[in-house]
Coordinates of C-alpha atoms and ligand atoms in Angstrom, one line a residue:
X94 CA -29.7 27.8 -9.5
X95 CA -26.8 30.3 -9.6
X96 CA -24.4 29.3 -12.3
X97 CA -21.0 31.0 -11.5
X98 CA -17.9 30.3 -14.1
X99 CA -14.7 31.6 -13.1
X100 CA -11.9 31.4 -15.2
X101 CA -9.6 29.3 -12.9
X102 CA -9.7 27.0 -9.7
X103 CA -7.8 29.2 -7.8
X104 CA -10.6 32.1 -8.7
X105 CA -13.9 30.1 -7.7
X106 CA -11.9 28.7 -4.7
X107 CA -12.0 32.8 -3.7
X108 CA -15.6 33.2 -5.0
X109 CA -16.8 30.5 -2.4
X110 CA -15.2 31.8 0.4
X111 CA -16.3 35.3 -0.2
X112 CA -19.6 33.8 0.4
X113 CA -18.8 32.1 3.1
X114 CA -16.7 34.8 4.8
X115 CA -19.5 37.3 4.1
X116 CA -22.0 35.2 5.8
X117 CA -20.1 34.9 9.0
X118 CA -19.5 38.5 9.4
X119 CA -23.2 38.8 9.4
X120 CA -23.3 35.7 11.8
X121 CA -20.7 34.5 13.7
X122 CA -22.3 31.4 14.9
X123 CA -22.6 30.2 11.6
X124 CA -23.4 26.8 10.7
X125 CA -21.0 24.8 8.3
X126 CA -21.8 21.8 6.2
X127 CA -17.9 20.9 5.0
X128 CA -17.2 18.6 2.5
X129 CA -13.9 16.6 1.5
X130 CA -12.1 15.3 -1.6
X131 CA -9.3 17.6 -3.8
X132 CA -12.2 20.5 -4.6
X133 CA -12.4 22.3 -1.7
X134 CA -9.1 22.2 -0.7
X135 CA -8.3 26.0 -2.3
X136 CA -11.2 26.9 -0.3
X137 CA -10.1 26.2 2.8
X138 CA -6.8 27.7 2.1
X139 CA -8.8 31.1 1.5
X140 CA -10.1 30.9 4.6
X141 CA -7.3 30.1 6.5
X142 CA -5.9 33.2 4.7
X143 CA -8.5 35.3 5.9
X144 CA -8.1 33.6 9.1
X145 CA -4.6 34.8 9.0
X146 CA -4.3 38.4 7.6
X147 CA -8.0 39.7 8.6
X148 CA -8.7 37.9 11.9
X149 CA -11.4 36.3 10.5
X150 CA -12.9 34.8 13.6
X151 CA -14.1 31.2 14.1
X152 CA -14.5 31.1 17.9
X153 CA -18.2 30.7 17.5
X154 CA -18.5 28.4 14.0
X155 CA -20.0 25.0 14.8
X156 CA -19.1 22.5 11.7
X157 CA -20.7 19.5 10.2
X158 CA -19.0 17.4 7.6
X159 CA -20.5 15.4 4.7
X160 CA -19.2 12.1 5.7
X161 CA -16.4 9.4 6.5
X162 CA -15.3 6.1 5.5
X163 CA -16.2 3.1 7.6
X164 CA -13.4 0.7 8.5
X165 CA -10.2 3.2 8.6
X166 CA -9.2 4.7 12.0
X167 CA -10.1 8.3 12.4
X168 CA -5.9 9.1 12.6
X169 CA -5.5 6.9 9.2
X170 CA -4.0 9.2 6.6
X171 CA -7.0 9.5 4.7
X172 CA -9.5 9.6 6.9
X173 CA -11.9 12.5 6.5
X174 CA -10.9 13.2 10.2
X175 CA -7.4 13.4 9.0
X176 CA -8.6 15.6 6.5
X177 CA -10.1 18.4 7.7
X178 CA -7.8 18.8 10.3
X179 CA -4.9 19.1 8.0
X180 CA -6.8 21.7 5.4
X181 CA -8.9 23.7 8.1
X182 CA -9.3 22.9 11.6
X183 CA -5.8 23.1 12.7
X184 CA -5.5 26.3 11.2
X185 CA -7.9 28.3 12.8
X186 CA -9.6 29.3 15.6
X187 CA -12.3 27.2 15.6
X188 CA -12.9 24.6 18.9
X189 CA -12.7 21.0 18.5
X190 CA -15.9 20.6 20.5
X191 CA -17.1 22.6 17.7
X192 CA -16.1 20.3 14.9
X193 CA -18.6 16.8 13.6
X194 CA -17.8 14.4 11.3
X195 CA -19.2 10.8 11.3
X196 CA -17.9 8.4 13.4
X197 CA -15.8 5.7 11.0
X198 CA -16.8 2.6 12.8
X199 CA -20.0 0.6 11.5
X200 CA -21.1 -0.7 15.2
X201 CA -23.9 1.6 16.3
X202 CA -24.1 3.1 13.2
X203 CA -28.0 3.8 13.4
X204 CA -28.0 5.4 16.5
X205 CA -24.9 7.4 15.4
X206 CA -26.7 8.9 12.1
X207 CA -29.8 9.4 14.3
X208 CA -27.8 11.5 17.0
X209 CA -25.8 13.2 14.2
X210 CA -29.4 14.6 12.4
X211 CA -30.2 15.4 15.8
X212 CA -27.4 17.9 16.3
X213 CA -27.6 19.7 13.3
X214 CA -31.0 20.5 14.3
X215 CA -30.2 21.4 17.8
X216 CA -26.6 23.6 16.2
X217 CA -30.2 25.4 14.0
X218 CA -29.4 23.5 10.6
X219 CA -26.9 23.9 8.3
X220 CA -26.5 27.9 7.1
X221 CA -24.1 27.0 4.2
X222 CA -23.3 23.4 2.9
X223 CA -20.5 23.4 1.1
X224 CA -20.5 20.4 -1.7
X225 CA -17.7 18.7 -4.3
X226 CA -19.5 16.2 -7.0
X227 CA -18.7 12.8 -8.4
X228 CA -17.9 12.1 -11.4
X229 CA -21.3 10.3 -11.6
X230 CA -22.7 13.0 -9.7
X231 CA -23.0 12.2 -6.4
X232 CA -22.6 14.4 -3.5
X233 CA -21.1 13.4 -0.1
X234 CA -21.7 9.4 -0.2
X235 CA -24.9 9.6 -2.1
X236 CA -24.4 7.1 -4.7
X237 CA -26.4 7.1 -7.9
X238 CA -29.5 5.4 -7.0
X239 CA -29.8 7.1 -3.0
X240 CA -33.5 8.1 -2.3
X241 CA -33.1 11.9 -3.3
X242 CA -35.4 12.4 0.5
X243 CA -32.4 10.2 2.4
X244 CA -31.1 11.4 5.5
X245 CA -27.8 10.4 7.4
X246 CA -26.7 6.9 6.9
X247 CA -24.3 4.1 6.0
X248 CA -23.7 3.6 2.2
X249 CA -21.8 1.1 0.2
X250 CA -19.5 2.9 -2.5
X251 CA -19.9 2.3 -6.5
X252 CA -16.9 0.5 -8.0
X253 CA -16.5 3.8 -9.9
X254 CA -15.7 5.7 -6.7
X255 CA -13.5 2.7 -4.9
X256 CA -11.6 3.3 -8.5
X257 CA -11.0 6.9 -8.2
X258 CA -10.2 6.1 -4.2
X259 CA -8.2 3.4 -4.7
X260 CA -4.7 5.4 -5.6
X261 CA -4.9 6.8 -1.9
X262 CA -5.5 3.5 -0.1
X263 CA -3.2 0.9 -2.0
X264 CA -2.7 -0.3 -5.4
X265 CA -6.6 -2.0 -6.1
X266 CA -9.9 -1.1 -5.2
X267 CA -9.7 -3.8 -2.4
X268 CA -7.6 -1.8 -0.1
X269 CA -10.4 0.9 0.0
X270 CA -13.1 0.7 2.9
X271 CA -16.1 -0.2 1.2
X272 CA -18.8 1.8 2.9
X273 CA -19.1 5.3 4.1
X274 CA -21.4 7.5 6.4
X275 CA -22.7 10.1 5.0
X276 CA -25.4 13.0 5.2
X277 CA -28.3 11.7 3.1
X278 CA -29.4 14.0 -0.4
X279 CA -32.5 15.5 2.3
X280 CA -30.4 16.4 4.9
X281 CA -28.1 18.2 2.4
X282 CA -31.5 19.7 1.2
X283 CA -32.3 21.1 4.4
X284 CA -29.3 23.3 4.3
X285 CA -30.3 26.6 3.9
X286 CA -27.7 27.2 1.2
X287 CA -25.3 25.4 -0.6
X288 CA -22.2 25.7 -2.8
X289 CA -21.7 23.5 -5.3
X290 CA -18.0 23.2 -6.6
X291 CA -16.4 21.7 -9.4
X292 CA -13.3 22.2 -11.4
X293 CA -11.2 20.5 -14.3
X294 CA -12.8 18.5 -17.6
X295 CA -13.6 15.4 -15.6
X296 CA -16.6 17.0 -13.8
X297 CA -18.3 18.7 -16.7
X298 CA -20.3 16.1 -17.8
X299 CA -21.6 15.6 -13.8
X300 CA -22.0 19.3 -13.8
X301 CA -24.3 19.4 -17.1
X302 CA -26.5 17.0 -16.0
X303 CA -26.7 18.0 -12.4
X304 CA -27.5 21.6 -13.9
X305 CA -29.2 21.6 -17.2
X306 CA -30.5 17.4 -16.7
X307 CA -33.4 15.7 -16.0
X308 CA -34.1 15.3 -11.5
X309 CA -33.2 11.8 -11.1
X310 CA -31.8 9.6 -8.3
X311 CA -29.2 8.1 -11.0
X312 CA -27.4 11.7 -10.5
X313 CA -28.1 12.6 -7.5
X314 CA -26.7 16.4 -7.4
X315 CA -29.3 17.2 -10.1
X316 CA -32.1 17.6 -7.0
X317 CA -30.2 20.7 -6.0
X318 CA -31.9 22.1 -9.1
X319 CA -35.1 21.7 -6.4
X320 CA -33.0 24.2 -4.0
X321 CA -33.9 27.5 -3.3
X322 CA -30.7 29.0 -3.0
X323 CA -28.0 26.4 -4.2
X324 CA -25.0 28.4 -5.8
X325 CA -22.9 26.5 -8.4
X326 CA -19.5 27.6 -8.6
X327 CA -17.3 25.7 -11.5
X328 CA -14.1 26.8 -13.7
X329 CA -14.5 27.2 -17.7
X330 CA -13.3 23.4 -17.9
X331 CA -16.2 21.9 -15.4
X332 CA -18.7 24.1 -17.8
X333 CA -17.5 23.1 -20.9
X334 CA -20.4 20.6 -21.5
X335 CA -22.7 23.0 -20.3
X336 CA -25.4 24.4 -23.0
X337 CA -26.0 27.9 -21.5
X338 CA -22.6 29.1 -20.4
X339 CA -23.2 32.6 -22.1
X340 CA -26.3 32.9 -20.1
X341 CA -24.7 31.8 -16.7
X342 CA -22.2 34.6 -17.3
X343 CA -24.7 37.1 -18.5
X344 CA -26.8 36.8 -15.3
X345 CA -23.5 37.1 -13.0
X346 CA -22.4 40.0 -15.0
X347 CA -25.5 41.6 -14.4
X348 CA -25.7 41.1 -10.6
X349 CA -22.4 42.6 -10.0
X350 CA -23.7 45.5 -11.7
X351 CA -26.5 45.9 -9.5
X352 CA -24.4 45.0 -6.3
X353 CA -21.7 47.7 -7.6
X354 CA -24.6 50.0 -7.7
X355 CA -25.6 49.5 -4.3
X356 CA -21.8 50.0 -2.8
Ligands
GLP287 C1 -15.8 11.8 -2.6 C2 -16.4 12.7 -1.5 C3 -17.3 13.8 -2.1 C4 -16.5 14.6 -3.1 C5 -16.0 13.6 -4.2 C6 -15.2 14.3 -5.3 O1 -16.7 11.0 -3.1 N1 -17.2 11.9 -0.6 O2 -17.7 14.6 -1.1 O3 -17.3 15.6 -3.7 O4 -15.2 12.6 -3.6 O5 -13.9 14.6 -4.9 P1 -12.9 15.5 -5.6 O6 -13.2 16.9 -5.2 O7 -11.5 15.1 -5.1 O8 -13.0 15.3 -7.1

């Protein structure tokens, strides 16, 4: 695992889409995995940035998003639909035919997960999947406890996550849908690279034992310590639990060197 600490949000918002704005020079039919929640919000705004002032172009991306909550309309406020459209897809190039996320409705959810798999392998897979964490470290909908081989599918949410849901939906946690679609921890796998973000004290402990833990289904993030090429980008606050921070930055310190070299 890549271990990249930036000193603020705003920087590892940039850092990310770097990547992600390298890659699709190199490849403009590049395959996103998008994820939700407050993380990668900054990233998004880089992008449509770039969209903006460099003509970054979109016209060929096909996207895939982690999930959606089951029970709310795909127009409702906080939908994931509602979501993306607001923080990227309106704002760029990119066709709606283009777009996935889960459906939001529970009837036919089986054959929905099946045809969703189904057309991220027909798009090629996922080139980057980009991922937030829980605060118990789960990514997408992949509560603590999801088989770490799962693959897309309907998941009932911890009270922990209907907590820190519950101030968008209504006062309690009964106003928040209960159950989400979401890609399953193998399907995430199967992305040939992904970017994990975090930011902000909350998500250190998550981040240490994703990172420096034991591989466990009680967090499930930590398997991305069995991916090849899983980059974790994080502010000083998300790594302040971490044990080898000076290490982390020693090793990125040293690869800019190299790449500085090579310019
Ligand atoms: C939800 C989403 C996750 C996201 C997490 C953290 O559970 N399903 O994909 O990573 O929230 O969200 P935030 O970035 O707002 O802390």
């Amino acid at each position: 695992m890549e271990v990249i600490i930036q000193p603020t949000y705003k920087k590892l918002a940039a850092v990310a889409a770097k990547i992600i704005r390298d890659a699709l020079l190199k490849k403009t039919n590049l395959v996103l995995g998008l994820a939700t929640g407050s993380t990668p919000i900054g990233v998004y705004e880089a992008l449509v940035g770039m969209h903006k002032t460099e003509g970054l172009d979109f016209s060929e991306v096909t996207t895939f998003n982690l999930d959606e909550y089951v029970g709310i309309p795909p127009n409702h406020p906080y939908s994931y639909h509602t979501f993306m459209e607001t923080h990227l897809f309106s704002a760029i190039n990119i066709p709606a035919e283009n777009c996935h996320i889960p459906q939001s409705t529970a009837v036919g959810h089986a054959e929905f997960c099946e045809r969703y798999e189904a057309a991220i392998l027909d798009a090629g897979g996922i080139d980057i999947q980009v991922l937030g964490i829980g605060k118990d470290g789960h990514i997408g909908f992949n509560e603590p406890s999801s088989s770490l081989g799962s693959r897309t599918r309907i998941k009932t949410l911890t009270r922990s996550t209907l907590e820190a849901n519950a101030p968008h939906f209504g006062s309690t946690i009964d106003d928040v849908p209960k159950m989400a679609i979401t890609m399953g921890v193998g399907t995430i796998m199967d992305a040939k690279q992904c970017l994990l973000l975090a930011s902000g004290e909350s998500k250190a402990v998550a981040i240490a034992n994703a990172v420096e833990g034991p591989i466990t289904a009680e967090v499930p993030a930590s398997v991305l310590q069995m991916h090849p090429q899983t980059v974790v980008i994080i502010d000083e606050a998300a790594a302040s639990e971490l044990k080898r921070v000076d290490y982390y930055k020693q090793v990125y310190a040293n690869k800019q060197e190299l790449l500085s070299k090579d310019d």
